Each structure stands twice: as structure tokens, then as C-alpha cells.
CSV table of C-alpha atoms and ligand atoms in Angstrom, one decimal:
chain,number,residue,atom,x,y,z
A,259,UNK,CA,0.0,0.0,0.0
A,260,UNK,CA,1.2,3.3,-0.7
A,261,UNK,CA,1.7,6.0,1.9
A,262,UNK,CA,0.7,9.4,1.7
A,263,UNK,CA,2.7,12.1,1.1
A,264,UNK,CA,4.6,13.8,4.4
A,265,UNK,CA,2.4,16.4,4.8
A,266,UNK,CA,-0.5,14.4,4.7
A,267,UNK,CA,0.5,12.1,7.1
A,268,UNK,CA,1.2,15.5,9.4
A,269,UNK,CA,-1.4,16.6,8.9
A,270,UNK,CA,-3.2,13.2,10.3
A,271,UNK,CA,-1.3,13.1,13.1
A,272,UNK,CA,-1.7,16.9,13.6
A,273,UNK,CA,-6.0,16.3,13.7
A,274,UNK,CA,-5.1,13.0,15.7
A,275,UNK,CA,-2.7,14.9,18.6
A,276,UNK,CA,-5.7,17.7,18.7
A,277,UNK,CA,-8.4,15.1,19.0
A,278,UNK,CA,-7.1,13.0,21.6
A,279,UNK,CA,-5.9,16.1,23.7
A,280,UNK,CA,-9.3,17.4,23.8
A,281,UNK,CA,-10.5,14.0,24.8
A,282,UNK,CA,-7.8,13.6,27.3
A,283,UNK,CA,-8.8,17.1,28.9
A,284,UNK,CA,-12.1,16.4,29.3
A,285,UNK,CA,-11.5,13.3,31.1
A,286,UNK,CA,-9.4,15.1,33.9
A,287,UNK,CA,-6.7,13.1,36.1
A,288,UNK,CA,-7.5,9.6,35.3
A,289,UNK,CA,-4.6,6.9,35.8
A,290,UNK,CA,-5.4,6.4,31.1
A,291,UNK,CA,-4.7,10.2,31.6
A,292,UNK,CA,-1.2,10.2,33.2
A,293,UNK,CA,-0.1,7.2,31.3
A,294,UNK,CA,-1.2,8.3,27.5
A,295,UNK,CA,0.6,12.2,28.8
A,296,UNK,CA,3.7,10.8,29.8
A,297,UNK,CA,4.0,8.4,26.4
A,298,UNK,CA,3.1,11.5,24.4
A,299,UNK,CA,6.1,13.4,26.3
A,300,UNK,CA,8.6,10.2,25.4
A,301,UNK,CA,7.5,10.6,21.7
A,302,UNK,CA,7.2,14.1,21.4
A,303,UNK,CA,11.2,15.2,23.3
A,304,UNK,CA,12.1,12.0,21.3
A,305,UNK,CA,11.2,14.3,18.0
A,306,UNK,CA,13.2,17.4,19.6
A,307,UNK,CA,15.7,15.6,20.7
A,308,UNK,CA,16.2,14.3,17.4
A,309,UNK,CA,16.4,17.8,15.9
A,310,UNK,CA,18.6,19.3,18.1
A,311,UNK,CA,21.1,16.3,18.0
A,312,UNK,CA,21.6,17.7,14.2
A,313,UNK,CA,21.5,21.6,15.3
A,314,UNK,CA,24.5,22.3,16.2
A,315,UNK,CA,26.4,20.6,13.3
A,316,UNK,CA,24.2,22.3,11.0
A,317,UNK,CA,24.2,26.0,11.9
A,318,UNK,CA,28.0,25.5,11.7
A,319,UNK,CA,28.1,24.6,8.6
A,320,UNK,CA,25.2,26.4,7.1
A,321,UNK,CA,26.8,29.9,7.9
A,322,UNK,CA,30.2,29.0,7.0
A,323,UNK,CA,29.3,27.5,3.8
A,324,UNK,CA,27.0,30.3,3.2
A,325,UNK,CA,29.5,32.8,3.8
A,326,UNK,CA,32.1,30.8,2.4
A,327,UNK,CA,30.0,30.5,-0.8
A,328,UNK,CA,29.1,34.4,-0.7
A,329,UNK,CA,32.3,35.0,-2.5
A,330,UNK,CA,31.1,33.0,-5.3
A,331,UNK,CA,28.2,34.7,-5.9
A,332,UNK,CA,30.6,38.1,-5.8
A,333,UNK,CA,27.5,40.3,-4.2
A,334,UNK,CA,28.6,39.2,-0.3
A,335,UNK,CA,28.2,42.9,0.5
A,336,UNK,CA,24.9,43.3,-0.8
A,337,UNK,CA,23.4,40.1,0.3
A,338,UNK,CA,24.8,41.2,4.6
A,339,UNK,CA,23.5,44.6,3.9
A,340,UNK,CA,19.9,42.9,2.2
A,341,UNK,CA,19.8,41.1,5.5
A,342,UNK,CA,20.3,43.3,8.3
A,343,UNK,CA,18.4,45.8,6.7
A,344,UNK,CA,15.3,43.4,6.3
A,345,UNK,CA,15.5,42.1,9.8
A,346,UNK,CA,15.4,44.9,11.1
A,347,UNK,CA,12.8,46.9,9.4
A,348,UNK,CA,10.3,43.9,9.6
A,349,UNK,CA,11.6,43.7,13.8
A,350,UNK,CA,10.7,47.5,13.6
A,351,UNK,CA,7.3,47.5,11.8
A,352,UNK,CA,6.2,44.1,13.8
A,353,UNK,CA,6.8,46.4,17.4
A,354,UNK,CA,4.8,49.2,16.0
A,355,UNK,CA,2.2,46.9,14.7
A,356,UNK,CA,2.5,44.9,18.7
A,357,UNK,CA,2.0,48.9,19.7
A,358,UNK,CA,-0.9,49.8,17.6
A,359,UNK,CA,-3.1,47.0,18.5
A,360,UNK,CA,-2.3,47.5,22.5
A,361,UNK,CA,-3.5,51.1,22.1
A,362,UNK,CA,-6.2,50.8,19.9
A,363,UNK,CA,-8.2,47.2,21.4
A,364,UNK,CA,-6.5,48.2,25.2
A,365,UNK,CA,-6.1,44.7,26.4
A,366,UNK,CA,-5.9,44.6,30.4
A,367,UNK,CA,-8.5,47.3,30.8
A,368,UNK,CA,-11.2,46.2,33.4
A,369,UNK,CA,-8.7,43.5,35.0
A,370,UNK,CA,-7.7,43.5,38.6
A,371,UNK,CA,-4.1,43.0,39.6
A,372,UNK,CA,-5.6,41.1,42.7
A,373,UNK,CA,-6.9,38.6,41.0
A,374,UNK,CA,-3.3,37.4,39.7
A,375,UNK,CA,-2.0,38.2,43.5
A,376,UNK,CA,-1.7,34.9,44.5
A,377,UNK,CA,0.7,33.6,41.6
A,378,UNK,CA,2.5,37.1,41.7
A,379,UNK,CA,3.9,36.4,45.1
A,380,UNK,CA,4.6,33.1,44.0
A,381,UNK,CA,6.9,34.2,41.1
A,382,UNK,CA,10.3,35.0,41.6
A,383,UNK,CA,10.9,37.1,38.8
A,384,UNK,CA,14.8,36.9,37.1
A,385,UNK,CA,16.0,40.4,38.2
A,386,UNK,CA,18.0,42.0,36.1
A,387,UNK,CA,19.1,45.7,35.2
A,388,UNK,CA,19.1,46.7,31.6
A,389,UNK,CA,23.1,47.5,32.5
A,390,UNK,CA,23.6,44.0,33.3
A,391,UNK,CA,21.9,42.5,30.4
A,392,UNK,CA,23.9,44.5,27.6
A,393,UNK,CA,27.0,43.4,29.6
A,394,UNK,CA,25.8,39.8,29.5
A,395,UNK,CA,24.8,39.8,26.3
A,396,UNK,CA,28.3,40.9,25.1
A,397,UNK,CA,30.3,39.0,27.0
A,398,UNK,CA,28.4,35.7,25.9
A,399,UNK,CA,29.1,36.9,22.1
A,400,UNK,CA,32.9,35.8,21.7
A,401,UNK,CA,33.5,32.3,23.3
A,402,UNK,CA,36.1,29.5,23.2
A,403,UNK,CA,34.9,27.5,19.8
A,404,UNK,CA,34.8,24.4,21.3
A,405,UNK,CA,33.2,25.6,24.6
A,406,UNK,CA,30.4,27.2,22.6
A,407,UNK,CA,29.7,23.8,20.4
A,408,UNK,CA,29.6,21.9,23.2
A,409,UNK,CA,27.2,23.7,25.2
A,410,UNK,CA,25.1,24.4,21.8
A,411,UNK,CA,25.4,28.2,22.4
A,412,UNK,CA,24.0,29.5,19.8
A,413,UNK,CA,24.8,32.8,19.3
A,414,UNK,CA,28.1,32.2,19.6
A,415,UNK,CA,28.7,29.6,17.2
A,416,UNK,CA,26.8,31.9,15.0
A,417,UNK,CA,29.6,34.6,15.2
A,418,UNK,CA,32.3,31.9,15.3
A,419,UNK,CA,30.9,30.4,12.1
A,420,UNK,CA,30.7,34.0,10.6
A,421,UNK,CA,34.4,34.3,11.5
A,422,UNK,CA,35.7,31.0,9.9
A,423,UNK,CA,33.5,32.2,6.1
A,424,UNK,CA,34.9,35.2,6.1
A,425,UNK,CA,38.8,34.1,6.9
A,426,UNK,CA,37.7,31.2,4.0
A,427,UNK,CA,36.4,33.8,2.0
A,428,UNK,CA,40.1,36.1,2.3
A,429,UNK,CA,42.2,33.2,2.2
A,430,UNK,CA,40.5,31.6,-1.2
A,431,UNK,CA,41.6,28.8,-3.1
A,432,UNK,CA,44.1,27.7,-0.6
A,433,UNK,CA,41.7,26.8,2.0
A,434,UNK,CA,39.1,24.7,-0.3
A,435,UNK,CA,39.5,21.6,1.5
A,436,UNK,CA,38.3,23.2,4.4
A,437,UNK,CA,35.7,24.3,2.3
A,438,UNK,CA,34.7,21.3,1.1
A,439,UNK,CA,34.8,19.4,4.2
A,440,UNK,CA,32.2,21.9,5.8
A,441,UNK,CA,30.0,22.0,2.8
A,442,UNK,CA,29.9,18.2,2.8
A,443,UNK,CA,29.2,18.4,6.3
A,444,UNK,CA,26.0,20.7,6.0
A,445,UNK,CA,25.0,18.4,2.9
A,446,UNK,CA,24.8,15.1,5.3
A,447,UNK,CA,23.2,16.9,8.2
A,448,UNK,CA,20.8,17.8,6.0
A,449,UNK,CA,20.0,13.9,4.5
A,450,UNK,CA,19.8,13.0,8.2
A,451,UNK,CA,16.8,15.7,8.6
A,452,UNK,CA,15.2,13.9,5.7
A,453,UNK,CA,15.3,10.6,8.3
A,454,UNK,CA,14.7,12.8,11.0
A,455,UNK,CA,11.6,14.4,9.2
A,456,UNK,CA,9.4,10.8,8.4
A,457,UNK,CA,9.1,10.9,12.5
A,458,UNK,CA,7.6,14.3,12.0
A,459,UNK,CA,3.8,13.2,11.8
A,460,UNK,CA,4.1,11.2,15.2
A,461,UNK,CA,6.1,14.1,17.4
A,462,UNK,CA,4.0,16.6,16.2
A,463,UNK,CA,0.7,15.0,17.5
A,464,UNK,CA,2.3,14.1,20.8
A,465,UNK,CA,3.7,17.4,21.3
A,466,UNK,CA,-0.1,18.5,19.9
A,467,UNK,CA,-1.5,15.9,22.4
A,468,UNK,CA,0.4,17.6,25.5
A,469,UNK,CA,-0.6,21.5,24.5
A,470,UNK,CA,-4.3,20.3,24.2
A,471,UNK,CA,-4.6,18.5,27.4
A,472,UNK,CA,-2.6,20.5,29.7
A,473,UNK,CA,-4.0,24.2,29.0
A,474,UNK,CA,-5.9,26.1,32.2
A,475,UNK,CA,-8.8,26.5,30.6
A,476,UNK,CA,-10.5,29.0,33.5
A,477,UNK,CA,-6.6,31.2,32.6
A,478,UNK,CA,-7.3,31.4,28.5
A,479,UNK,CA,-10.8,32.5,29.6
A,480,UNK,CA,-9.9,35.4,31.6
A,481,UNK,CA,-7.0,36.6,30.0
A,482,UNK,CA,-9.0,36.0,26.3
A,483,UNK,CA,-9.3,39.7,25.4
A,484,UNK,CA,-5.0,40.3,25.6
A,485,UNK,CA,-4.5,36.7,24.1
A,486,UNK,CA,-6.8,37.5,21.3
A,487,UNK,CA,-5.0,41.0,20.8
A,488,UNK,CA,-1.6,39.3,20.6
A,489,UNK,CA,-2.7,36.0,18.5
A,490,UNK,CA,-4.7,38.7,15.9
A,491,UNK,CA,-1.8,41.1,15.5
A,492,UNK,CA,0.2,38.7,15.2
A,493,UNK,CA,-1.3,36.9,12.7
A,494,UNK,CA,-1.8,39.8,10.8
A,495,UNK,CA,2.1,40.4,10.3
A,496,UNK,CA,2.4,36.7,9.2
A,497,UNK,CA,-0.1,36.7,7.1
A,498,UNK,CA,-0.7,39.9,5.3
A,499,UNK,CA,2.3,42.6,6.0
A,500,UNK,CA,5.4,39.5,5.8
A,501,UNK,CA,3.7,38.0,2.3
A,502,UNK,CA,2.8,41.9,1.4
A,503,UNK,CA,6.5,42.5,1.8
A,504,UNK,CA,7.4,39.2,-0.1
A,505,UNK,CA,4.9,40.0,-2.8
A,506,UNK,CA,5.9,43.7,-3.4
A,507,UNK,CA,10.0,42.9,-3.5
A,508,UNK,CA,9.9,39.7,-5.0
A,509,UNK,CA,6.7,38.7,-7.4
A,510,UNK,CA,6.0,35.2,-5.4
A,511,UNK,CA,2.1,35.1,-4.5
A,512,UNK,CA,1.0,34.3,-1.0
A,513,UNK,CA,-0.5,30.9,-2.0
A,514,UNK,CA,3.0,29.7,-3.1
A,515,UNK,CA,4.8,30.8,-0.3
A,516,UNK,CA,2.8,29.4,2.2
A,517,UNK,CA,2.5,26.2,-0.3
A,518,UNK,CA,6.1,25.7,0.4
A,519,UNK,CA,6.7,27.2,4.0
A,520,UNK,CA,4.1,24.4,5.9
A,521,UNK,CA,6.2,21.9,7.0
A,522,UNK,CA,8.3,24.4,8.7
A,523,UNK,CA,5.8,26.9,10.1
A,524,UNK,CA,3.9,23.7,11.6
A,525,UNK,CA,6.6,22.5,12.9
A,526,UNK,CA,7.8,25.9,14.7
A,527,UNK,CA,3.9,26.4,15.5
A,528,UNK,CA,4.2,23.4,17.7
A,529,UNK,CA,7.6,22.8,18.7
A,530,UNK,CA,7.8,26.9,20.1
A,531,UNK,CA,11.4,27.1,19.1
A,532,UNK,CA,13.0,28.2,16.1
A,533,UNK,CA,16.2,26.6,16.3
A,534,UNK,CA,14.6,22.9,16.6
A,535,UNK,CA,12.6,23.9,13.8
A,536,UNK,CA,15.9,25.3,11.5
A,537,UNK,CA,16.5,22.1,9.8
A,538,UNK,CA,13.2,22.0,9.0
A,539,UNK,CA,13.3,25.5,7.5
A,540,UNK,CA,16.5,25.3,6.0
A,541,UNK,CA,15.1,22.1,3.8
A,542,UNK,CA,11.9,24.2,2.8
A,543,UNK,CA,13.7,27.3,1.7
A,544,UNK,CA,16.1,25.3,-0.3
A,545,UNK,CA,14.2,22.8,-2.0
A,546,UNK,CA,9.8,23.8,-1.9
A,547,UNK,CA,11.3,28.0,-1.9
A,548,UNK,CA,14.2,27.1,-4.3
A,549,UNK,CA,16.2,30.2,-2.9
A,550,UNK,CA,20.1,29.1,-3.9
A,551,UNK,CA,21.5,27.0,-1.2
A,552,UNK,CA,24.1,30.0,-0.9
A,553,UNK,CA,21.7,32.3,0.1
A,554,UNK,CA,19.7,30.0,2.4
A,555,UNK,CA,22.2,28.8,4.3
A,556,UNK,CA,23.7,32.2,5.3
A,557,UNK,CA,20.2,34.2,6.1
A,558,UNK,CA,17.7,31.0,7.4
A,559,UNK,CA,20.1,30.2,10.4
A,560,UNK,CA,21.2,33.6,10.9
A,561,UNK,CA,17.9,34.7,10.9
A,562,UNK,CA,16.6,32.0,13.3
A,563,UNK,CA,18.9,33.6,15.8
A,564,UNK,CA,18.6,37.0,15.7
A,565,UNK,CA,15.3,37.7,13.3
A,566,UNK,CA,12.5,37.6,15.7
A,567,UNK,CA,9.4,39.3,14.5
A,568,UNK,CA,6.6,37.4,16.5
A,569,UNK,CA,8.6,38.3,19.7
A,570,UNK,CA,9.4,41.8,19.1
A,571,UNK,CA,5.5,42.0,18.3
A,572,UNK,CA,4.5,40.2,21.6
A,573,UNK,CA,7.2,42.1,24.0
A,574,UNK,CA,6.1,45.5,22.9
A,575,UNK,CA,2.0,44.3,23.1
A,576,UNK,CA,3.0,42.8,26.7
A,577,UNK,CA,4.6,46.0,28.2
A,578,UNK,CA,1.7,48.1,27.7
A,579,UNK,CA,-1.1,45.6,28.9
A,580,UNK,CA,1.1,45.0,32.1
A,581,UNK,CA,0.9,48.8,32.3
A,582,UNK,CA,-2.4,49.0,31.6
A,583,UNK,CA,-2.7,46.4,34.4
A,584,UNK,CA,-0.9,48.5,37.1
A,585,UNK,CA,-2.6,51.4,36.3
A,586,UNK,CA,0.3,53.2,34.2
A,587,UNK,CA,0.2,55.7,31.2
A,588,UNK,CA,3.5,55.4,29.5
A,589,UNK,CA,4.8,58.4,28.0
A,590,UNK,CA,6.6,58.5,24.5
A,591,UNK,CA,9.9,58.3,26.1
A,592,UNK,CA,8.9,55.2,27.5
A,593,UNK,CA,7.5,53.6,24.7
A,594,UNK,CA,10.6,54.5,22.8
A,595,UNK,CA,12.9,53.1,25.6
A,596,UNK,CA,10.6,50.2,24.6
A,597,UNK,CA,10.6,50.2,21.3
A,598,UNK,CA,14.6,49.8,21.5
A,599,UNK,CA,15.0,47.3,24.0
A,600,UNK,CA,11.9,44.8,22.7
A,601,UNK,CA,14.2,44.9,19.6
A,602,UNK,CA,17.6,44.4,21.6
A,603,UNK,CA,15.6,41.4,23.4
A,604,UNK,CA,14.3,39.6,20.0
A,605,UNK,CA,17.8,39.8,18.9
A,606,UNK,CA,19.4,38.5,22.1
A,607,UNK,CA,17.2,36.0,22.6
A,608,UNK,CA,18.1,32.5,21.3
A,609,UNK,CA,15.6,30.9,19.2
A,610,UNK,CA,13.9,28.1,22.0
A,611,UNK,CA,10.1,28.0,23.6
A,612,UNK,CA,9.7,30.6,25.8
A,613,UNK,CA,12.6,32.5,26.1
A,614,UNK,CA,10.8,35.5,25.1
A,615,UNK,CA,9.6,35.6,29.1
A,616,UNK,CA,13.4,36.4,29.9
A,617,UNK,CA,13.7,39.6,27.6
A,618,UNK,CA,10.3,40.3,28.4
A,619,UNK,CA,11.4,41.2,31.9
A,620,UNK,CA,14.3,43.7,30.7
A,621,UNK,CA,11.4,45.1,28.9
A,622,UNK,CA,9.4,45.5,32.0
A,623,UNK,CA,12.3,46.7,33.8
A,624,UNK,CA,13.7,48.8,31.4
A,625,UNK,CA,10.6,51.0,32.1
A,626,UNK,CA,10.0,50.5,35.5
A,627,UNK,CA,7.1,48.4,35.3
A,628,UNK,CA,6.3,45.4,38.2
A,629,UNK,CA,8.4,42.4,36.7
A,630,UNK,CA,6.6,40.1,38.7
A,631,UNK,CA,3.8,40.4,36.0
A,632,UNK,CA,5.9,38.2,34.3
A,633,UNK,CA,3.2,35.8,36.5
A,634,UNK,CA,0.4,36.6,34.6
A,635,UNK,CA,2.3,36.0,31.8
A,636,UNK,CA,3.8,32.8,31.9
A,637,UNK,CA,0.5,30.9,32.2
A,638,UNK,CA,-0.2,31.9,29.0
A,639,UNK,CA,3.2,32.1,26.9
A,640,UNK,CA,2.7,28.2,25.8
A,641,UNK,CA,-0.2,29.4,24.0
A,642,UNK,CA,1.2,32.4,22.5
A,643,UNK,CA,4.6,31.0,22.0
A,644,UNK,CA,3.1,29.1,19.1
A,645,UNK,CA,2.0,31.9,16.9
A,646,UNK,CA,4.7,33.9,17.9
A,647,UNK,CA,7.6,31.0,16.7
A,648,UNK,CA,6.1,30.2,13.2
A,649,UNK,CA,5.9,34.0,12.7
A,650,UNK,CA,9.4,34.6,13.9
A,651,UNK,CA,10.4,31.3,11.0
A,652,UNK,CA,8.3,33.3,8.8
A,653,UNK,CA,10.2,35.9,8.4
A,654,UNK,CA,13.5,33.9,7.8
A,655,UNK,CA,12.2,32.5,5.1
A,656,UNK,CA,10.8,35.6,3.7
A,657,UNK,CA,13.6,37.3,4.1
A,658,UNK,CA,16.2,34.4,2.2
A,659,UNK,CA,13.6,35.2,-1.1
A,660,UNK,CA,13.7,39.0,-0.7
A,661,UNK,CA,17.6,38.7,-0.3
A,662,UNK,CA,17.9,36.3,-3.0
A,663,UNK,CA,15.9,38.5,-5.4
A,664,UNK,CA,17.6,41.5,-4.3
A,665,UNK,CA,21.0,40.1,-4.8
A,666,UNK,CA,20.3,38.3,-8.0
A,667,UNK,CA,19.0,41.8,-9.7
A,668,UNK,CA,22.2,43.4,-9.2
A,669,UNK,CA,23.9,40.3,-10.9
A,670,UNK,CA,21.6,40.9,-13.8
A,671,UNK,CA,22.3,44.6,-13.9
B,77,LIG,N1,10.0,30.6,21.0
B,77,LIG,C1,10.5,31.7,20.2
B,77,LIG,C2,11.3,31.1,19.1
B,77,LIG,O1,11.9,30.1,19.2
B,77,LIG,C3,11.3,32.7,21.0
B,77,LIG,C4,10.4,33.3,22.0
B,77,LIG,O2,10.2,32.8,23.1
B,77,LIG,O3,9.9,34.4,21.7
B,77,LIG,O4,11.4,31.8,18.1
């Protein structure tokens, strides 16, 4: 008998997961319960574990090839300068857009503080001055190589890998075995996510599954009117101003992007983290996107580090409902300070489920708003964690077609 296709069969397992987390929910603690959660979580950290176990290899050699291979295509300057400059405007635009829809549908108003009192108390919130932070982040930006790969530190492997292109691209032809050897590298990392990938339909319901059947419903229910703000804006910078962008610069409709970005935004969607979901969105840019492997490689994990649109969007939403919560009116100094650090946290913050909370109290803090609203927060970050990742992979993969098209016009001209 003949399978269906992979997405198909994600799709199944997708309805399946969602199905039997319902079911499980409404059943409450039951001993079938416990047992059928805890054989979801086996399967579904079986499927991350899986992904990460090829991570580290694969950012490594993605950058440095794409670097490496930047020369090559002889527009390296223009394809950096392409991608900074589109991270950061779409960062930019996403925090006004997380702005605009705090001020105009003014989540928070009408809620009480008190009502959250309890779990405030209970939270100790991370501490830490917006001094402290830039001098962390810095410091955790140059690393031993082999320190950094071991501990899968992402950031730093990404500005190690950065290093070793550009030394291959100066030193040329001499170093092409090096060259070579890491291409290769990237090239079987990349057959082992095909394996990895045929497991997809299986994690994704049990991590599916686990979502379903642990949410508070009585939580989503009072805290509806901010999750709704943050889910609808949201949505609407994945799915009308990112393809706008994409449509404007580069000619590719909508209904093909999304065609071949699926398996990827599902996966982030789910998994909450865009670096588990980077092998993922390497293979769709490359092969459903066809953006030159050159180009891929050097903006998808690149951008999976420090591209973060969905959590620019949610930080700057966040930090006016929590001052809407304690009763503040910030000023336009404020929301500038904001503005600035929301974008310093997206960038800083590696690409994993929930990390978003940590920046998010430098945000807080950076203003002098109450970080232990961080407890009101956290309840509900699973759920906005998922919109918020495939939006952040969204705009990787946008932004490797934009750079391509960009870059191949001046080859043209
Ligand atoms: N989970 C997000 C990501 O991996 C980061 C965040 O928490 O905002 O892209």
C-alpha cells in the first residue's frame, strides 16, 4: 500500500494529537490520563531531541558554507546589507504593529491585579538591570569555539561560524578543502533531517497531544481579550504585512509561499522554538522555496537567531497591557525606551520555547514596570509561544527570497 505524502501524514497526526488532547482534557486526572501524557512526552522530546542532535552541526556549517559561498556569488556585501536591513525593518514594523493593537483594542483594561496576586507572590521574577543585560549579552558573544559547540550556544557559534567564512572567503583557493569538508558536512546533516523528518507526523501529535490536554482552561478564559490582541496582530504580520513584503519585492504570490513554508511553520507552531525547527526551515527554503543553497544557508540560520518578528510584536504588546494592568500611562519616552530594548531582546534572545519571558522582563524593567507580571504572563506564553515561533520562521524564510531577489537583480544589472 502506498503512503501518503509527508504532509498528509502530518497533517493526520496533527487532527489525531488535537483530538485525543481534547478528549484527554475532558476526562481530567485519570490513571489512562497520566499514562497516555507521559508516552506523548517520550514521543514528542524523542522528535526534539532528534532535531537538536543535528543543530549544532548544521548551523556551523550552514553559515560558514553560506558565507564561504558568498564570495562565489561576488555580491557578499549586498546580500549582509539585504539582510540586516530586512531584519530589522520587519523587527521594527512588527513592534509598532504589537504597539498599535495594544493602544487601539487596550487589552488589560477592566482586570484587577488582585486577582493574579496569588501567583504574583509566588513568582520569583529573574531580576535583572538593563546594564547588566547588555554586559551579558556581550560577553556571551565571543566564546572558546569548542566551549560554545559543546554547550550548543548559539549565538556564539553563529559569530564563530561567521568568522571561519569570512577568513575562507580572504584566504581563497588555498583553504578549499576546508571548504569542502564543511559543505559536505551541512550536505549530510541535511539527509539526516530527511530521516529525521518521516518521525515528524508522530512528534508533532504528541507534542499536539500535551498542548491540548494541559492548557488552564478558566486562565485562557480570563486573560481572552489580551491573548486575542496578541494572536490577531500577530497573525496579521504573518499573514498579510510578511507576504505583502514578499509579494511587493519579489513577485512570489502568497499561495505559493505558504504552499512551500508548511512543513516548517507547523513544525515551529508546535515545537515553540526556532532553532529545533531550523533544519526544517533550511530544507523548505532550499528545496519547496528554491532560494540558492548560498543564500539560504547564510540568512535561514542567521535569521533563526537573531530575526524575531513574532517576539518583538508580543514584548512591545505585553509591556503596555502589564501597564495598563498597574494602572500606568506610559509616555513616548517610555515607549521609545521600549521600542529599542523589545528589539535588543528579539535579537538577544536564542531561538527556544519561551525565552521570550526572559527579555520580556528587561522590557518591564527597562521601564520600571512590576516584573513580577511576568506571573500573569507565563500561564499563557505556551499558547502564544506558538503563533509567535512560526511568525518569527516566517520571516526567515521571507527574508532568504527578498535577499535572493535583491541580490540576483544586481547580478543581472
Ligand atoms: N520561542 C520563540 C522562538 O523560538 C522565542 C520566544 O520565546 O519568543 O522563536
Amino acid at each position: 500500500m502506498k503512503l501518503p505524502s509527508l504532509n498528509t501524514q502530518i497533517l493526520i497526526g496533527c487532527l489525531l494529537g488535537v483530538a485525543a488532547g481534547s478528549l484527554l482534557s475532558a476526562q481530567g486526572a485519570t490513571p489512562l490520563t497520566q499514562d497516555t501524557l507521559y508516552g506523548a512526552k517520550l514521543v514528542g522530546n524523542l522528535f526534539l531531541d532528534l532535531l537538536r542532535m543535528v543543530l549544532v552541526p548544521l548551523v556551523f556549517a550552514s553559515i560558514v558554507t553560506g558565507v564561504a559561498n558568498l564570495r562565489a556569488h561576488d555580491q557578499m556585501h549586498r546580500v549582509w546589507t539585504t539582510t540586516l536591513i530586512f531584519f530589522l525593518f520587519t523587527m521594527a514594523v512588527a513592534i509598532v504593529i504589537g504597539f498599535g493593537a495594544a493602544h487601539i483594542f487596550r487589552p488589560g483594561e477592566g482586570l484587577h491585579l488582585e486577582m493574579f496576586a496569588e501567583a504574583t507572590r509566588n513568582y520569583q521574577a529573574r531580576q535583572m538591570a538593563l546594564p547588566d543585560y547588555i554586559a551579558q549579552f556581550m560577553r556571551g558573544l565571543f566564546q572558546n569555539p569548542f566551549k560554545a559547540l559543546a554547550n550548543g550556544d548559539i549565538l556564539a557559534i553563529v559569530i564563530i561560524a561567521l568568522f571561519l567564512g569570512i577568513a575562507l572567503v580572504i584566504g581563497g583557493e588555498r583553504y578549499r578543502n576546508i571548504r569542502n569538508l564543511v559543505t559536505e558536512l551541512q550536505e549530510l546533516c541535511l539527509m539526516i533531517v530527511g530521516w529525521i523528518l518521516r518521525l515528524a507526523p508522530f512528534g508533532l501529535a504528541a507534542l499536539l497531544l500535551q498542548l491540548v490536554a494541559t492548557q488552564d482552561a478558566a486562565l485562557l478564559g480570563s486573560l481572552g481579550h489580551f491573548i486575542a490582541v496578541v494572536i490577531g496582530s500577530t497573525l496579521f504580520h504573518g499573514v498579510i504585512v510578511l507576504p505583502g513584503v514578499l509579494w511587493l519585492m519579489t513577485g512570489v504570490s502568497p499561495l505559493r509561499f505558504f504552499k512551500g513554508a508548511r512543513e516548517a511553520l507547523l513544525t515551529a507552531f508546535i515545537t515553540s522554538s526556532s532553532n529545533a525547527t531550523l533544519p526544517i526551515t533550511l530544507r523548505c527554503t532550499e528545496q519547496h522555496l528554491h532560494v540558492k543553497k548560498d543564500i539560504a544557508s547564510f540568512v535561514v540560520p542567521l535569521g533563526a537567531t537573531v530575526n524575531m518578528d513574532g517576539t518583538a510584536l508580543y514584548e512591545a504588546a505585553a509591556a503596555l497591557f502589564v501597564a495598563r494592568l498597574a494602572g500606568i500611562e506610559l509616555d513616548i519616552a517610555s515607549q521609545l525606551i521600549i521600542f529599542f530594548v523589545a528589539m535588543l531582546g528579539a535579537i538577544g534572545a536564542p531561538g527556544i520555547p519561551s525565552v521570550g519571558m526572559l527579555s520580556m522582563v528587561l522590557v518591564l524593567e527597562s521601564v520600571g514596570l512590576p516584573t513580577e507580571a511576568i506571573a500573569i504572563l507565563l500561564p499563557i506564553d505556551r499558547i502564544l509561544d506558538t503563533v509567535r515561533t512560526a511568525v518569527n520562521v516566517e520571516g526567515d524564510m521571507v527574508g532568504s527570497l527578498i535577499v535572493q531577489k535583491i541580490a540576483g537583480q544586481s547580478k543581472a544589472a
